[in-house]
XYZ file of C-alpha atoms in Angstrom:
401
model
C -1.068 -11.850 -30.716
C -4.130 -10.733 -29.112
C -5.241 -7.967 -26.896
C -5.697 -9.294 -22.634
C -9.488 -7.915 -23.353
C -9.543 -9.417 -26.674
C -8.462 -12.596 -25.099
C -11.223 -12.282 -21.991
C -13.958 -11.536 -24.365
C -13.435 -14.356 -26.580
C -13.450 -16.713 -23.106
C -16.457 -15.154 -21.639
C -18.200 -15.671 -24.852
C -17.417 -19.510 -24.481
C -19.056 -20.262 -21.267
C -20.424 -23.856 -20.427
C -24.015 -24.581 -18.594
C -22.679 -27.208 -16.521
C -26.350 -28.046 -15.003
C -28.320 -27.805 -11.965
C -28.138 -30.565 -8.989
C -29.803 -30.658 -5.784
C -27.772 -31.816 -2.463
C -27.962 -31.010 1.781
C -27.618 -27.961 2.830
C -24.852 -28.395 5.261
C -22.857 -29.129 1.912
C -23.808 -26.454 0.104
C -21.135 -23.541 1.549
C -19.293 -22.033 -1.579
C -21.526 -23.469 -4.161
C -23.685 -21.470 -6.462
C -27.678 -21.559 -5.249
C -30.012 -22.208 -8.219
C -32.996 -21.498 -6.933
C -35.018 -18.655 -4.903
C -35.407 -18.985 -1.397
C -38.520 -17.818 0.074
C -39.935 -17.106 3.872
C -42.098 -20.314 4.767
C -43.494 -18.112 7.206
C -43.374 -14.724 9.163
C -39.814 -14.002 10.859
C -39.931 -14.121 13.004
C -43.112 -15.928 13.290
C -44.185 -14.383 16.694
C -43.795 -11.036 18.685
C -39.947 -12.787 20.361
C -38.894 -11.585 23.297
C -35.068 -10.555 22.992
C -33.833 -10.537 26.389
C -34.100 -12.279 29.661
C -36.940 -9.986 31.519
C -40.162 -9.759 32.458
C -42.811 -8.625 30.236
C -45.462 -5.461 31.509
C -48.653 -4.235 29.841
C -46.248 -0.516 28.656
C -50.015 1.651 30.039
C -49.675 0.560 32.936
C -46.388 1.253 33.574
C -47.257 4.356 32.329
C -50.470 5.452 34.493
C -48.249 4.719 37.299
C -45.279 6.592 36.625
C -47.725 9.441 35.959
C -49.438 9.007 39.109
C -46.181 8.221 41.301
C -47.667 4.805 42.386
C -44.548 2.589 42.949
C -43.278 0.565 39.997
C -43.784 -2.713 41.566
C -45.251 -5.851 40.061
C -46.267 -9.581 41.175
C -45.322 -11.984 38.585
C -47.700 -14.580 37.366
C -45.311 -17.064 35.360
C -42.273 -17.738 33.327
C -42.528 -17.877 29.617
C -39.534 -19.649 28.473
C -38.450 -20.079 25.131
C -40.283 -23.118 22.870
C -43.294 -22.848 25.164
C -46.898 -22.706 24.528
C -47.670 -18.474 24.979
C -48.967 -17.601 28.229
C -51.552 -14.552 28.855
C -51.359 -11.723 31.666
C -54.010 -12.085 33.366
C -53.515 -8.773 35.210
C -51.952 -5.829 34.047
C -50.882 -4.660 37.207
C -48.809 -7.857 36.750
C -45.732 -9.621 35.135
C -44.295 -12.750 34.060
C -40.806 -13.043 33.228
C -39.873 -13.926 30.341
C -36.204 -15.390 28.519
C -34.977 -14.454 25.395
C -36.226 -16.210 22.035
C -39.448 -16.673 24.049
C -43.153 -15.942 22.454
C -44.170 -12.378 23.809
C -46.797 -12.947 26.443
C -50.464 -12.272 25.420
C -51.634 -8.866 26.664
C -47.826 -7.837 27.329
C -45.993 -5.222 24.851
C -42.943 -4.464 26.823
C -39.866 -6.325 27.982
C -37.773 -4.892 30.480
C -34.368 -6.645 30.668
C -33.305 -8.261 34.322
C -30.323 -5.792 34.963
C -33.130 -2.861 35.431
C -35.381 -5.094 37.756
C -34.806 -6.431 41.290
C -37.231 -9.813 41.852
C -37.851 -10.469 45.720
C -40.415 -12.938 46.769
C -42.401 -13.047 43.413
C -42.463 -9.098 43.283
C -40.163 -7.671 40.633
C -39.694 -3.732 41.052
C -38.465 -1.717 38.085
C -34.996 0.184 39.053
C -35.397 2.806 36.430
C -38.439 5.210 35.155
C -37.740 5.581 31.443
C -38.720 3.208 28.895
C -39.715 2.901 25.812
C -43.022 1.143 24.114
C -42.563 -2.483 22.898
C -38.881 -2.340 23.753
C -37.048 -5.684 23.277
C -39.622 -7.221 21.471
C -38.963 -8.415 17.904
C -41.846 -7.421 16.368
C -43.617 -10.765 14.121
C -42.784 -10.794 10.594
C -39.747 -7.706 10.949
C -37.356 -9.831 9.176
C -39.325 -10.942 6.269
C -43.192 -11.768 5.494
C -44.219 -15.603 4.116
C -43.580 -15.246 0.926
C -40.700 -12.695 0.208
C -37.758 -14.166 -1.350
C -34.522 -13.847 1.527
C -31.777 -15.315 -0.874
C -32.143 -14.403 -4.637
C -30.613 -17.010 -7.722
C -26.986 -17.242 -8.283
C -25.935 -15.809 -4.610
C -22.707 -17.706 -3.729
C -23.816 -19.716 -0.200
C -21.813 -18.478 2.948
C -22.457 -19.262 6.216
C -25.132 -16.411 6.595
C -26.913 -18.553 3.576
C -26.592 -22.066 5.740
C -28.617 -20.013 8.304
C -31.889 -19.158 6.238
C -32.069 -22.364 4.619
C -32.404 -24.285 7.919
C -35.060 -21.214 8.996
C -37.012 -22.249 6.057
C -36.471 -25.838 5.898
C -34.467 -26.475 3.130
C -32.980 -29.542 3.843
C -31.623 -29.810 0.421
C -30.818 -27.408 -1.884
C -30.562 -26.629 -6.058
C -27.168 -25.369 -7.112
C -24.798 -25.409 -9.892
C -22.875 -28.431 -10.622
C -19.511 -27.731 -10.874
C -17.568 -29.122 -13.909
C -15.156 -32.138 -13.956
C -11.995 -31.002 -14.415
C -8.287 -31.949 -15.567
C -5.312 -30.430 -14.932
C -2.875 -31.483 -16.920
C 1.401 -30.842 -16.290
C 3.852 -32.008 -19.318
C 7.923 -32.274 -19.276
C 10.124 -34.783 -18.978
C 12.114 -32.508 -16.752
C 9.243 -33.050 -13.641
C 8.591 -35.354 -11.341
C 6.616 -35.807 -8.084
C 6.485 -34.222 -5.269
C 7.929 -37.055 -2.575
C 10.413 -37.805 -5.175
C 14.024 -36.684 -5.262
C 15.047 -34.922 -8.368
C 17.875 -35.251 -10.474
C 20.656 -32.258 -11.109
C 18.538 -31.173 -14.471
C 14.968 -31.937 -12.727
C 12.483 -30.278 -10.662
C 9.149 -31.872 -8.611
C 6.022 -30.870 -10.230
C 4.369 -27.954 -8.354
C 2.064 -26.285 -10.915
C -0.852 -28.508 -11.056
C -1.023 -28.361 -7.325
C -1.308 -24.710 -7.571
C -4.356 -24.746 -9.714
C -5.633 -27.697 -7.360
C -5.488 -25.423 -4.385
C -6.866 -22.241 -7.084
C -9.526 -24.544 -8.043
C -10.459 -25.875 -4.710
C -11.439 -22.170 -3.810
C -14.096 -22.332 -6.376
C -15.257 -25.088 -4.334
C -14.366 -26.993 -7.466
C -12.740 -31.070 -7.445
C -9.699 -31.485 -10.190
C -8.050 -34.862 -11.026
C -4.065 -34.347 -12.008
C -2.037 -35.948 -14.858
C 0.866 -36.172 -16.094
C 2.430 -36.454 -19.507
C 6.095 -36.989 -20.719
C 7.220 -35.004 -24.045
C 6.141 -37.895 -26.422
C 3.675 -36.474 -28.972
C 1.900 -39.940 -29.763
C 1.343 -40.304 -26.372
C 0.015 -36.803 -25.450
C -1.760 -37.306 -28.131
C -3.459 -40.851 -27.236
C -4.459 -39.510 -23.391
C -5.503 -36.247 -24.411
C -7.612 -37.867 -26.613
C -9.269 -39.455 -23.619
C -9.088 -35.999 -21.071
C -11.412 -34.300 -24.118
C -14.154 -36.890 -24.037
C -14.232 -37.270 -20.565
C -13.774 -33.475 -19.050
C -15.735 -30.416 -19.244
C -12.782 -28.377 -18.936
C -8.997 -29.340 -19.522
C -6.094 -26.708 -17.937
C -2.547 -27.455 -18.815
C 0.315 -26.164 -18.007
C 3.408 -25.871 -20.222
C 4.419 -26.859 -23.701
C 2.570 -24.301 -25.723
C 4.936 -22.007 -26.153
C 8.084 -22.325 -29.148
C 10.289 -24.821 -27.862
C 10.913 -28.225 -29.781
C 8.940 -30.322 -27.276
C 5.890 -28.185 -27.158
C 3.914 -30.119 -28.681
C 0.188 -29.476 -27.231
C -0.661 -26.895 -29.951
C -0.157 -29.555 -32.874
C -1.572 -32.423 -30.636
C -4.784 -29.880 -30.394
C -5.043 -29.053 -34.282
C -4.925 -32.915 -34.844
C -7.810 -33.869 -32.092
C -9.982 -31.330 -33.959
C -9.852 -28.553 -31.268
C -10.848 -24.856 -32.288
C -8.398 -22.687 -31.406
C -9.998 -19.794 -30.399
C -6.593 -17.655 -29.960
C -2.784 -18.910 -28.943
C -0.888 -15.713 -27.552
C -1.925 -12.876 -25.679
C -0.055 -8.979 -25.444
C 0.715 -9.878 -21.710
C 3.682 -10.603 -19.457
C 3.725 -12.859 -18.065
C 1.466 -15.588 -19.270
C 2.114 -14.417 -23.155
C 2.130 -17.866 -24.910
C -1.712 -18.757 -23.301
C -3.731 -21.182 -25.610
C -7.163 -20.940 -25.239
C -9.814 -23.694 -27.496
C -12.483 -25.490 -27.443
C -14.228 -28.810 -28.488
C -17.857 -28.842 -28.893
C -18.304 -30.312 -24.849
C -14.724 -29.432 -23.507
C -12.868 -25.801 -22.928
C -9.020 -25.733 -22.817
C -7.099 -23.571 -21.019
C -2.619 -24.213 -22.390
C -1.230 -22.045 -19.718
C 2.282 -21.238 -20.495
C 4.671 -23.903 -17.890
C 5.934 -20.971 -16.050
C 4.842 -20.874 -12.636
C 3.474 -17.732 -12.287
C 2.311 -17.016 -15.992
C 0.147 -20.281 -14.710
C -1.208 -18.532 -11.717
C -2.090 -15.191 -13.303
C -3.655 -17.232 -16.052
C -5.894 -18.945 -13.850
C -6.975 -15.909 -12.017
C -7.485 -13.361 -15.212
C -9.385 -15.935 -17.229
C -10.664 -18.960 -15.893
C -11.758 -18.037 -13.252
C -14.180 -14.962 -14.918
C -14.859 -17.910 -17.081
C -16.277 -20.142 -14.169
C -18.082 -17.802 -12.756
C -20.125 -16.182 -15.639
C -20.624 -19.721 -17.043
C -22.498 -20.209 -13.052
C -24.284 -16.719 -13.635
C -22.003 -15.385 -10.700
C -21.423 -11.406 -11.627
C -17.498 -10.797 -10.809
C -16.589 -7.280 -9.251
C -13.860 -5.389 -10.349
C -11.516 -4.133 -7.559
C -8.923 -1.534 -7.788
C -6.214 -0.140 -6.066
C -3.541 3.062 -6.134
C -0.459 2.638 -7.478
C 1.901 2.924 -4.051
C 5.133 3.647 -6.383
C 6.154 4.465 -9.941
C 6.713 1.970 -12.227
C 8.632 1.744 -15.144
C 7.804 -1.017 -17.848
C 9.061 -0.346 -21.754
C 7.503 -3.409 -23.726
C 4.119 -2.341 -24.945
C 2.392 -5.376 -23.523
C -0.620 -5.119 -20.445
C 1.507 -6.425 -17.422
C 0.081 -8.193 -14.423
C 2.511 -6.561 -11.504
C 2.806 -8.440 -8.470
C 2.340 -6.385 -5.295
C 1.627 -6.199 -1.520
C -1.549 -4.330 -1.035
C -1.988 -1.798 2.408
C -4.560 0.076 3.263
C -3.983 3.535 4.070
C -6.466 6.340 4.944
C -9.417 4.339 3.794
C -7.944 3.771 0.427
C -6.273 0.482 -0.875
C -2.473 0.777 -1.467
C -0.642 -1.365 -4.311
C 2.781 -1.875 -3.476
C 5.040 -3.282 -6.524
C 7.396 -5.938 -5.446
C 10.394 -7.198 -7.506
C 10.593 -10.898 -8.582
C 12.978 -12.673 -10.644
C 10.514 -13.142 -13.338
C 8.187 -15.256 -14.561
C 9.847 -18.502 -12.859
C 9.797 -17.004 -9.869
C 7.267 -18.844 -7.402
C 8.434 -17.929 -3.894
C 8.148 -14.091 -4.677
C 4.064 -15.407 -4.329
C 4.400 -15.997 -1.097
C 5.353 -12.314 0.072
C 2.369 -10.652 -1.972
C -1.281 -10.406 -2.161
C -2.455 -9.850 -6.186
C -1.525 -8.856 -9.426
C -2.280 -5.185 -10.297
C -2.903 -4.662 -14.031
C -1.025 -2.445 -15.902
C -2.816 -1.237 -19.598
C -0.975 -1.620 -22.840
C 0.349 1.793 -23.971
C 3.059 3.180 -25.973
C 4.685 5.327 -23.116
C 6.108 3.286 -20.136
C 5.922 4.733 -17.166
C 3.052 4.659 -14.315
C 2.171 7.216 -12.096
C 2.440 6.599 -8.163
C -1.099 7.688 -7.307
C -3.190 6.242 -10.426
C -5.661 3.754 -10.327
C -5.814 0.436 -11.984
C -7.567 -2.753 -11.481
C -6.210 -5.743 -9.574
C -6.749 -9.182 -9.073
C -6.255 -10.540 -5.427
C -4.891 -13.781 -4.679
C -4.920 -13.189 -1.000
């Protein structure tokens, strides 16, 4: 039995290039960009006007205030946004102008409507402060042609969908994401529109690391396989030439029908480590084939979830080039745990006084799916000979809401 870092280590030093594709941009939200982006041009590309207004030569405004002449001027046009930039002609002029507009020649100042009163083409400032070149978004403020706005291997948000229509990238490189099986085994499952029998349940772990998947922005296919070894054997055989990454859950643990671990030895998989110092999730199988990774999760529910979260998914995203931050939170209670194994603790996180607050709730185990639903991550709890931890210390945790 390994160490949880052990374990993570020998994962993160097992990571796949998956490739680079290139597809629109209005499908690229959650997937990994592969490529610089860089200003096509100033931003913005002209002195824009940033409220509705009209526009003044600032001196002027100026020499009169100083010489107590009346703050009155005749306007000479409208310059409305995606039009051709018009010039003042006069200083002792204006033209109104409307937000996202081009800054009229000879013009430096914008003075919103709310300060101006406009009566037969005359607008008359309403107020006698104001400051040079005020609501004017000054050309190339934002970024100069040239300068890289989103660097490699930023995950694309909505922000990112913004910038790449600025600078006209209608398509877009980013990583392909790898094709996936999960994989559920036991005669004791069946689907999830069926009824099940006294000794049955429906299958609900593969659809868990569907949904865990899917927020990787990544597509899975689901099978499933009865506890006959030939046949495991004969599909799995299949799953490893035609996957870049297999995830299973169940039957790698002791029992009689377990029989993934021998079905692995005989398909030629390395087995990179099979049992890791945790609970739960302690019976984990981790290999690899020389084009597909496997992930055995143990076949209880949340041992599968943890798994998912603690491994693959650091997995995924180094294998992307996507650098992972660690989080932490304070233990909100003390907790008491005697085998010396690192525990993954599920609790309800609060913030309180700025800081992050781990709450410990009690499940029934490692079976136990609906105690999910009332919490928000795992916190992780270090191996160590002496069991108790402190309400008030600090340890690492790994959200799942």
């Amino acid at each position: 039995m390994i160490s949880v870092k052990e374990a993570k280590n020998i994962i993160l030093n097992s990571t796949q290039d998956f490739g680079v594709e290139e597809i629109p941009f209005i499908n690229s939200v959650g997937r990994i960009l592969k490529e610089e982006i860089v200003a096509d041009r100033d931003f913005p590309p002209f002195n824009r006007v940033s409220m509705d207004g009209i526009a003044i030569d600032f001196k002027e405004f100026s020499s009169r205030l100083r010489s107590n002449r009346q703050l009155t001027f005749k306007i000479e046009g409208i310059q409305a946004a995606g039009s051709e930039q018009l010039s003042l002609l006069n200083s002792e002029n204006c033209i109104e102008v409307m937000t996202g507009a081009v800054l009229p020649n000879n013009a430096d100042t914008v003075i919103r409507y709310e300060d101006v009163t406009i009566k037969n083409g005359i607008a008359t400032i309403n107020i006698d402060t104001i400051n040079e070149k005020q609501n004017v978004h000054k050309k190339g403020k934002d970024g100069k042609v040239g300068e890289v706005l989103i660097s490699e291997n930023k995950i694309i948000s909505a922000a990112e969908i913004g910038v790449l229509a600025t600078v006209g990238k209608s398509t877009v490189k980013v990583a392909k994401q790898p094709k996936v099986m999960i994989v559920s085994t036991g005669d004791e499952l069946v689907g999830v529109d069926e009824v099940p029998l006294e000794h049955q349940i429906r299958r609900s772990n593969v659809f868990t690391l569907v949904s865990l998947l899917e927020r990787l922005h990544i597509s899975s296919e689901t099978a499933h396989i009865t506890d006959d070894k030939p046949f495991l054997k004969e599909k799995i055989e299949v799953f490893l030439k035609e996957n870049d990454v297999l995830l299973f859950s169940g039957a790698v643990s002791k029992g009689k029908y377990d029989f993934l671990p021998e079905v692995f030895d005989e398909l030629g998989v390395e087995k990179l480590f099979h049992k890791v110092a945790q609970r739960p999730g302690k019976p984990f199988f981790y290999g690899k084939t020389a084009d597909c990774n496997i992930f055995g999760f143990p076949g209880n529910p949340i041992s599968t979830f943890v798994n998912c979260l603690a491994y693959f998914y650091p997995w995924f995203y180094k294998s992307v080039g996507v650098e992972q931050k660690v989080e932490t939170a304070i233990l909100g209670e003390d907790v008491s745990f005697k085998p010396n194994l690192e525990y993954f603790l599920q609790v309800k996180l609060e913030s309180k006084f700025g800081h992050l607050v781990a709450f410990p709730i009690k499940g029934n185990g490692s079976g136990d799916l609906a105690s999910l639903v009332n919490t928000d991550a795992f916190i992780q709890l270090p191996k160590k000979e002496e069991s108790e931890f402190k309400k008030g210390e600090v340890f690492n945790i790994i959200r799942y809401r």
